[in-house]
């Protein structure tokens, strides 16, 4: 597929995830959308993760931490 299409899908899922988190307060769906967005890596897929620039690694790691945070918040809301 085209790299621009992956960036479009990545951005769309990120926006949906942020919408669910900020406006709907539905953190389970937010975690799901942001997790799906990671499947559409917006950076060069042929480049190994260890060879990527620091800012790309940081971006993806922060994104993953956000997914786990939203997932944890949704679990906490269920248990509480």
PDB file of N, CA and C in Angstrom:
ATOM      1  N   UNK A   1       0.830  -1.186   0.000  1.00  0.00           N
ATOM      2  CA  UNK A   1       0.000   0.000   0.000  1.00  0.00           C
ATOM      3  C   UNK A   1       0.874   1.248   0.000  1.00  0.00           C
ATOM      4  N   UNK A   2       0.267   2.333  -0.314  1.00  0.00           N
ATOM      5  CA  UNK A   2       0.951   3.610  -0.374  1.00  0.00           C
ATOM      6  C   UNK A   2       1.234   4.140   1.030  1.00  0.00           C
ATOM      7  N   UNK A   3       2.417   4.732   1.225  1.00  0.00           N
ATOM      8  CA  UNK A   3       2.805   5.258   2.536  1.00  0.00           C
ATOM      9  C   UNK A   3       1.876   6.393   2.978  1.00  0.00           C
ATOM     10  N   UNK A   4       1.395   7.182   2.033  1.00  0.00           N
ATOM     11  CA  UNK A   4       0.483   8.274   2.386  1.00  0.00           C
ATOM     12  C   UNK A   4      -0.839   7.733   2.917  1.00  0.00           C
ATOM     13  N   UNK A   5      -1.287   6.616   2.378  1.00  0.00           N
ATOM     14  CA  UNK A   5      -2.527   6.004   2.852  1.00  0.00           C
ATOM     15  C   UNK A   5      -2.366   5.520   4.294  1.00  0.00           C
ATOM     16  N   UNK A   6      -1.197   4.938   4.617  1.00  0.00           N
ATOM     17  CA  UNK A   6      -0.929   4.508   5.993  1.00  0.00           C
ATOM     18  C   UNK A   6      -0.918   5.696   6.944  1.00  0.00           C
ATOM     19  N   UNK A   7      -0.328   6.791   6.519  1.00  0.00           N
ATOM     20  CA  UNK A   7      -0.312   7.989   7.365  1.00  0.00           C
ATOM     21  C   UNK A   7      -1.724   8.520   7.577  1.00  0.00           C
ATOM     22  N   UNK A   8      -2.542   8.461   6.544  1.00  0.00           N
ATOM     23  CA  UNK A   8      -3.932   8.889   6.651  1.00  0.00           C
ATOM     24  C   UNK A   8      -4.692   8.011   7.652  1.00  0.00           C
ATOM     25  N   UNK A   9      -4.533   6.694   7.539  1.00  0.00           N
ATOM     26  CA  UNK A   9      -5.194   5.780   8.469  1.00  0.00           C
ATOM     27  C   UNK A   9      -4.680   5.973   9.895  1.00  0.00           C
ATOM     28  N   UNK A  10      -3.369   6.136  10.035  1.00  0.00           N
ATOM     29  CA  UNK A  10      -2.784   6.367  11.359  1.00  0.00           C
ATOM     30  C   UNK A  10      -3.385   7.621  11.988  1.00  0.00           C
ATOM     31  N   UNK A  11      -3.404   8.701  11.235  1.00  0.00           N
ATOM     32  CA  UNK A  11      -3.946   9.958  11.746  1.00  0.00           C
ATOM     33  C   UNK A  11      -5.422   9.856  12.079  1.00  0.00           C
ATOM     34  N   UNK A  12      -6.178   9.157  11.249  1.00  0.00           N
ATOM     35  CA  UNK A  12      -7.602   8.989  11.501  1.00  0.00           C
ATOM     36  C   UNK A  12      -7.881   8.225  12.785  1.00  0.00           C
ATOM     37  N   UNK A  13      -7.172   7.129  12.981  1.00  0.00           N
ATOM     38  CA  UNK A  13      -7.377   6.353  14.197  1.00  0.00           C
ATOM     39  C   UNK A  13      -6.908   7.113  15.438  1.00  0.00           C
ATOM     40  N   UNK A  14      -5.841   7.884  15.313  1.00  0.00           N
ATOM     41  CA  UNK A  14      -5.390   8.698  16.441  1.00  0.00           C
ATOM     42  C   UNK A  14      -6.437   9.746  16.785  1.00  0.00           C
ATOM     43  N   UNK A  15      -6.993  10.402  15.775  1.00  0.00           N
ATOM     44  CA  UNK A  15      -8.021  11.408  16.035  1.00  0.00           C
ATOM     45  C   UNK A  15      -9.268  10.795  16.665  1.00  0.00           C
ATOM     46  N   UNK A  16      -9.687   9.633  16.178  1.00  0.00           N
ATOM     47  CA  UNK A  16     -10.826   8.954  16.794  1.00  0.00           C
ATOM     48  C   UNK A  16     -10.518   8.572  18.239  1.00  0.00           C
ATOM     49  N   UNK A  17      -9.307   8.089  18.482  1.00  0.00           N
ATOM     50  CA  UNK A  17      -8.921   7.719  19.840  1.00  0.00           C
ATOM     51  C   UNK A  17      -8.930   8.908  20.777  1.00  0.00           C
ATOM     52  N   UNK A  18      -8.408  10.029  20.314  1.00  0.00           N
ATOM     53  CA  UNK A  18      -8.410  11.230  21.150  1.00  0.00           C
ATOM     54  C   UNK A  18      -9.828  11.756  21.352  1.00  0.00           C
ATOM     55  N   UNK A  19     -10.664  11.629  20.342  1.00  0.00           N
ATOM     56  CA  UNK A  19     -12.058  12.030  20.491  1.00  0.00           C
ATOM     57  C   UNK A  19     -12.741  11.206  21.586  1.00  0.00           C
ATOM     58  N   UNK A  20     -12.562   9.888  21.525  1.00  0.00           N
ATOM     59  CA  UNK A  20     -13.174   9.028  22.535  1.00  0.00           C
ATOM     60  C   UNK A  20     -12.644   9.339  23.928  1.00  0.00           C
ATOM     61  N   UNK A  21     -11.366   9.663  24.038  1.00  0.00           N
ATOM     62  CA  UNK A  21     -10.789   9.936  25.352  1.00  0.00           C
ATOM     63  C   UNK A  21     -11.223  11.289  25.894  1.00  0.00           C
ATOM     64  N   UNK A  22     -11.195  12.313  25.060  1.00  0.00           N
ATOM     65  CA  UNK A  22     -11.423  13.681  25.546  1.00  0.00           C
ATOM     66  C   UNK A  22     -12.909  14.005  25.649  1.00  0.00           C
ATOM     67  N   UNK A  23     -13.666  13.731  24.614  1.00  0.00           N
ATOM     68  CA  UNK A  23     -15.060  14.163  24.580  1.00  0.00           C
ATOM     69  C   UNK A  23     -16.030  13.115  25.112  1.00  0.00           C
ATOM     70  N   UNK A  24     -15.823  11.851  24.775  1.00  0.00           N
ATOM     71  CA  UNK A  24     -16.754  10.809  25.190  1.00  0.00           C
ATOM     72  C   UNK A  24     -16.391  10.194  26.538  1.00  0.00           C
ATOM     73  N   UNK A  25     -15.163  10.374  26.966  1.00  0.00           N
ATOM     74  CA  UNK A  25     -14.655   9.750  28.202  1.00  0.00           C
ATOM     75  C   UNK A  25     -14.795   8.231  28.155  1.00  0.00           C
ATOM     76  N   UNK A  26     -14.716   7.677  26.965  1.00  0.00           N
ATOM     77  CA  UNK A  26     -14.783   6.237  26.761  1.00  0.00           C
ATOM     78  C   UNK A  26     -13.361   5.751  26.511  1.00  0.00           C
ATOM     79  N   UNK A  27     -12.660   5.440  27.603  1.00  0.00           N
ATOM     80  CA  UNK A  27     -11.238   5.141  27.508  1.00  0.00           C
ATOM     81  C   UNK A  27     -10.961   3.766  26.914  1.00  0.00           C
ATOM     82  N   UNK A  28     -11.906   2.853  26.998  1.00  0.00           N
ATOM     83  CA  UNK A  28     -11.735   1.551  26.367  1.00  0.00           C
ATOM     84  C   UNK A  28     -11.682   1.668  24.854  1.00  0.00           C
ATOM     85  N   UNK A  29     -12.619   2.431  24.306  1.00  0.00           N
ATOM     86  CA  UNK A  29     -12.610   2.649  22.854  1.00  0.00           C
ATOM     87  C   UNK A  29     -11.413   3.488  22.420  1.00  0.00           C
ATOM     88  N   UNK A  30     -11.017   4.424  23.273  1.00  0.00           N
ATOM     89  CA  UNK A  30      -9.841   5.241  22.959  1.00  0.00           C
ATOM     90  C   UNK A  30      -8.597   4.369  22.873  1.00  0.00           C
ATOM     91  N   UNK A  31      -8.443   3.454  23.828  1.00  0.00           N
ATOM     92  CA  UNK A  31      -7.289   2.545  23.809  1.00  0.00           C
ATOM     93  C   UNK A  31      -7.323   1.664  22.568  1.00  0.00           C
ATOM     94  N   UNK A  32      -8.516   1.200  22.208  1.00  0.00           N
ATOM     95  CA  UNK A  32      -8.648   0.351  21.029  1.00  0.00           C
ATOM     96  C   UNK A  32      -8.257   1.110  19.760  1.00  0.00           C
ATOM     97  N   UNK A  33      -8.779   2.322  19.599  1.00  0.00           N
ATOM     98  CA  UNK A  33      -8.473   3.108  18.396  1.00  0.00           C
ATOM     99  C   UNK A  33      -6.982   3.445  18.308  1.00  0.00           C
ATOM    100  N   UNK A  34      -6.406   3.833  19.426  1.00  0.00           N
ATOM    101  CA  UNK A  34      -4.977   4.160  19.414  1.00  0.00           C
ATOM    102  C   UNK A  34      -4.128   2.916  19.186  1.00  0.00           C
ATOM    103  N   UNK A  35      -4.579   1.776  19.685  1.00  0.00           N
ATOM    104  CA  UNK A  35      -3.854   0.531  19.440  1.00  0.00           C
ATOM    105  C   UNK A  35      -3.899   0.131  17.978  1.00  0.00           C
ATOM    106  N   UNK A  36      -5.058   0.303  17.356  1.00  0.00           N
ATOM    107  CA  UNK A  36      -5.175   0.000  15.929  1.00  0.00           C
ATOM    108  C   UNK A  36      -4.303   0.955  15.124  1.00  0.00           C
ATOM    109  N   UNK A  37      -4.214   2.204  15.556  1.00  0.00           N
ATOM    110  CA  UNK A  37      -3.394   3.183  14.840  1.00  0.00           C
ATOM    111  C   UNK A  37      -1.934   2.738  14.774  1.00  0.00           C
ATOM    112  N   UNK A  38      -1.462   2.058  15.805  1.00  0.00           N
ATOM    113  CA  UNK A  38      -0.065   1.604  15.795  1.00  0.00           C
ATOM    114  C   UNK A  38       0.200   0.577  14.694  1.00  0.00           C
ATOM    115  N   UNK A  39      -0.833  -0.104  14.233  1.00  0.00           N
ATOM    116  CA  UNK A  39      -0.648  -1.058  13.136  1.00  0.00           C
ATOM    117  C   UNK A  39      -0.293  -0.341  11.839  1.00  0.00           C
ATOM    118  N   UNK A  40      -0.669   0.922  11.730  1.00  0.00           N
ATOM    119  CA  UNK A  40      -0.382   1.714  10.530  1.00  0.00           C
ATOM    120  C   UNK A  40       0.768   2.674  10.842  1.00  0.00           C
ATOM    121  N   UNK A  41       1.924   2.105  11.093  1.00  0.00           N
ATOM    122  CA  UNK A  41       3.124   2.869  11.440  1.00  0.00           C
ATOM    123  C   UNK A  41       3.354   3.978  10.407  1.00  0.00           C
ATOM    124  N   UNK A  42       3.351   5.253  10.835  1.00  0.00           N
ATOM    125  CA  UNK A  42       3.463   6.339   9.859  1.00  0.00           C
ATOM    126  C   UNK A  42       4.889   6.569   9.350  1.00  0.00           C
ATOM    127  N   UNK A  43       5.844   5.846   9.895  1.00  0.00           N
ATOM    128  CA  UNK A  43       7.236   6.041   9.514  1.00  0.00           C
ATOM    129  C   UNK A  43       7.678   4.938   8.553  1.00  0.00           C
ATOM    130  N   UNK A  44       8.914   4.968   8.131  1.00  0.00           N
ATOM    131  CA  UNK A  44       9.460   4.017   7.171  1.00  0.00           C
ATOM    132  C   UNK A  44       9.431   2.603   7.762  1.00  0.00           C
ATOM    133  N   UNK A  45       8.670   1.714   7.147  1.00  0.00           N
ATOM    134  CA  UNK A  45       8.523   0.353   7.669  1.00  0.00           C
ATOM    135  C   UNK A  45       9.732  -0.525   7.361  1.00  0.00           C
ATOM    136  N   UNK A  46      10.500  -0.176   6.357  1.00  0.00           N
ATOM    137  CA  UNK A  46      11.677  -0.972   6.014  1.00  0.00           C
ATOM    138  C   UNK A  46      12.829  -0.723   6.992  1.00  0.00           C
ATOM    139  N   UNK A  47      12.757   0.336   7.764  1.00  0.00           N
ATOM    140  CA  UNK A  47      13.815   0.673   8.712  1.00  0.00           C
ATOM    141  C   UNK A  47      13.530  -0.020  10.040  1.00  0.00           C
ATOM    142  N   UNK A  48      14.522  -0.743  10.556  1.00  0.00           N
ATOM    143  CA  UNK A  48      14.364  -1.438  11.829  1.00  0.00           C
ATOM    144  C   UNK A  48      14.152  -0.423  12.951  1.00  0.00           C
ATOM    145  N   UNK A  49      13.465  -0.854  14.007  1.00  0.00           N
ATOM    146  CA  UNK A  49      13.154   0.065  15.108  1.00  0.00           C
ATOM    147  C   UNK A  49      14.436   0.623  15.731  1.00  0.00           C
ATOM    148  N   UNK A  50      15.449  -0.206  15.884  1.00  0.00           N
ATOM    149  CA  UNK A  50      16.701   0.250  16.503  1.00  0.00           C
ATOM    150  C   UNK A  50      17.457   1.257  15.646  1.00  0.00           C
ATOM    151  N   UNK A  51      17.181   1.286  14.358  1.00  0.00           N
ATOM    152  CA  UNK A  51      17.874   2.197  13.450  1.00  0.00           C
ATOM    153  C   UNK A  51      17.118   3.505  13.236  1.00  0.00           C
ATOM    154  N   UNK A  52      15.963   3.652  13.811  1.00  0.00           N
ATOM    155  CA  UNK A  52      15.163   4.863  13.626  1.00  0.00           C
ATOM    156  C   UNK A  52      15.735   6.008  14.455  1.00  0.00           C
ATOM    157  N   UNK A  53      15.428   7.241  14.054  1.00  0.00           N
ATOM    158  CA  UNK A  53      15.843   8.393  14.868  1.00  0.00           C
ATOM    159  C   UNK A  53      15.179   8.358  16.243  1.00  0.00           C
ATOM    160  N   UNK A  54      15.820   9.000  17.202  1.00  0.00           N
ATOM    161  CA  UNK A  54      15.328   9.016  18.580  1.00  0.00           C
ATOM    162  C   UNK A  54      13.904   9.556  18.655  1.00  0.00           C
ATOM    163  N   UNK A  55      13.584  10.606  17.904  1.00  0.00           N
ATOM    164  CA  UNK A  55      12.264  11.210  18.014  1.00  0.00           C
ATOM    165  C   UNK A  55      11.179  10.253  17.530  1.00  0.00           C
ATOM    166  N   UNK A  56      11.463   9.411  16.526  1.00  0.00           N
ATOM    167  CA  UNK A  56      10.478   8.436  16.063  1.00  0.00           C
ATOM    168  C   UNK A  56      10.263   7.350  17.106  1.00  0.00           C
ATOM    169  N   UNK A  57      11.345   6.888  17.717  1.00  0.00           N
ATOM    170  CA  UNK A  57      11.215   5.891  18.781  1.00  0.00           C
ATOM    171  C   UNK A  57      10.402   6.460  19.934  1.00  0.00           C
ATOM    172  N   UNK A  58      10.714   7.691  20.327  1.00  0.00           N
ATOM    173  CA  UNK A  58      10.011   8.326  21.443  1.00  0.00           C
ATOM    174  C   UNK A  58       8.525   8.482  21.115  1.00  0.00           C
ATOM    175  N   UNK A  59       8.219   8.904  19.903  1.00  0.00           N
ATOM    176  CA  UNK A  59       6.826   9.081  19.480  1.00  0.00           C
ATOM    177  C   UNK A  59       6.053   7.773  19.616  1.00  0.00           C
ATOM    178  N   UNK A  60       6.613   6.683  19.103  1.00  0.00           N
ATOM    179  CA  UNK A  60       5.910   5.404  19.140  1.00  0.00           C
ATOM    180  C   UNK A  60       5.813   4.845  20.558  1.00  0.00           C
ATOM    181  N   UNK A  61       6.840   5.054  21.372  1.00  0.00           N
ATOM    182  CA  UNK A  61       6.795   4.572  22.755  1.00  0.00           C
ATOM    183  C   UNK A  61       5.773   5.356  23.564  1.00  0.00           C
ATOM    184  N   UNK A  62       5.725   6.680  23.385  1.00  0.00           N
ATOM    185  CA  UNK A  62       4.722   7.489  24.081  1.00  0.00           C
ATOM    186  C   UNK A  62       3.318   7.086  23.632  1.00  0.00           C
ATOM    187  N   UNK A  63       3.169   6.810  22.363  1.00  0.00           N
ATOM    188  CA  UNK A  63       1.882   6.359  21.831  1.00  0.00           C
ATOM    189  C   UNK A  63       1.466   5.049  22.509  1.00  0.00           C
ATOM    190  N   UNK A  64       2.394   4.109  22.620  1.00  0.00           N
ATOM    191  CA  UNK A  64       2.095   2.834  23.255  1.00  0.00           C
ATOM    192  C   UNK A  64       1.776   3.006  24.740  1.00  0.00           C
ATOM    193  N   UNK A  65       2.495   3.885  25.420  1.00  0.00           N
ATOM    194  CA  UNK A  65       2.203   4.161  26.833  1.00  0.00           C
ATOM    195  C   UNK A  65       0.807   4.746  26.974  1.00  0.00           C
ATOM    196  N   UNK A  66       0.419   5.587  26.053  1.00  0.00           N
ATOM    197  CA  UNK A  66      -0.928   6.168  26.075  1.00  0.00           C
ATOM    198  C   UNK A  66      -1.997   5.082  25.902  1.00  0.00           C
ATOM    199  N   UNK A  67      -1.738   4.118  25.033  1.00  0.00           N
ATOM    200  CA  UNK A  67      -2.675   3.003  24.839  1.00  0.00           C
ATOM    201  C   UNK A  67      -2.844   2.242  26.149  1.00  0.00           C
ATOM    202  N   UNK A  68      -1.731   1.891  26.799  1.00  0.00           N
ATOM    203  CA  UNK A  68      -1.813   1.143  28.048  1.00  0.00           C
ATOM    204  C   UNK A  68      -2.439   1.976  29.164  1.00  0.00           C
ATOM    205  N   UNK A  69      -2.206   3.274  29.168  1.00  0.00           N
ATOM    206  CA  UNK A  69      -2.812   4.144  30.176  1.00  0.00           C
ATOM    207  C   UNK A  69      -4.321   4.178  30.021  1.00  0.00           C
ATOM    208  N   UNK A  70      -4.794   4.368  28.802  1.00  0.00           N
ATOM    209  CA  UNK A  70      -6.236   4.382  28.566  1.00  0.00           C
ATOM    210  C   UNK A  70      -6.859   3.026  28.882  1.00  0.00           C
ATOM    211  N   UNK A  71      -6.153   1.959  28.552  1.00  0.00           N
ATOM    212  CA  UNK A  71      -6.653   0.632  28.872  1.00  0.00           C
ATOM    213  C   UNK A  71      -6.750   0.443  30.392  1.00  0.00           C
ATOM    214  N   UNK A  72      -5.743   0.894  31.115  1.00  0.00           N
ATOM    215  CA  UNK A  72      -5.766   0.806  32.571  1.00  0.00           C
ATOM    216  C   UNK A  72      -6.883   1.626  33.185  1.00  0.00           C
ATOM    217  N   UNK A  73      -7.090   2.831  32.657  1.00  0.00           N
ATOM    218  CA  UNK A  73      -8.176   3.685  33.161  1.00  0.00           C
ATOM    219  C   UNK A  73      -9.524   3.024  32.903  1.00  0.00           C
ATOM    220  N   UNK A  74      -9.691   2.409  31.752  1.00  0.00           N
ATOM    221  CA  UNK A  74     -10.970   1.749  31.459  1.00  0.00           C
ATOM    222  C   UNK A  74     -11.184   0.558  32.387  1.00  0.00           C
ATOM    223  N   UNK A  75     -10.138  -0.193  32.703  1.00  0.00           N
ATOM    224  CA  UNK A  75     -10.269  -1.300  33.648  1.00  0.00           C
ATOM    225  C   UNK A  75     -10.593  -0.786  35.047  1.00  0.00           C
ATOM    226  N   UNK A  76      -9.956   0.305  35.436  1.00  0.00           N
ATOM    227  CA  UNK A  76     -10.204   0.879  36.754  1.00  0.00           C
ATOM    228  C   UNK A  76     -11.654   1.347  36.884  1.00  0.00           C
ATOM    229  N   UNK A  77     -12.207   1.910  35.791  1.00  0.00           N
ATOM    230  CA  UNK A  77     -13.598   2.371  35.826  1.00  0.00           C
ATOM    231  C   UNK A  77     -14.562   1.193  35.931  1.00  0.00           C
ATOM    232  N   UNK A  78     -14.196   0.040  35.365  1.00  0.00           N
ATOM    233  CA  UNK A  78     -15.043  -1.149  35.439  1.00  0.00           C
ATOM    234  C   UNK A  78     -15.031  -1.720  36.865  1.00  0.00           C
ATOM    235  N   UNK A  79     -13.850  -1.784  37.456  1.00  0.00           N
ATOM    236  CA  UNK A  79     -13.703  -2.377  38.785  1.00  0.00           C
ATOM    237  C   UNK A  79     -14.337  -1.488  39.851  1.00  0.00           C
ATOM    238  N   UNK A  80     -14.243  -0.213  39.662  1.00  0.00           N
ATOM    239  CA  UNK A  80     -14.729   0.735  40.666  1.00  0.00           C
ATOM    240  C   UNK A  80     -16.188   0.817  40.687  1.00  0.00           C
TER     241      UNK A  80
END
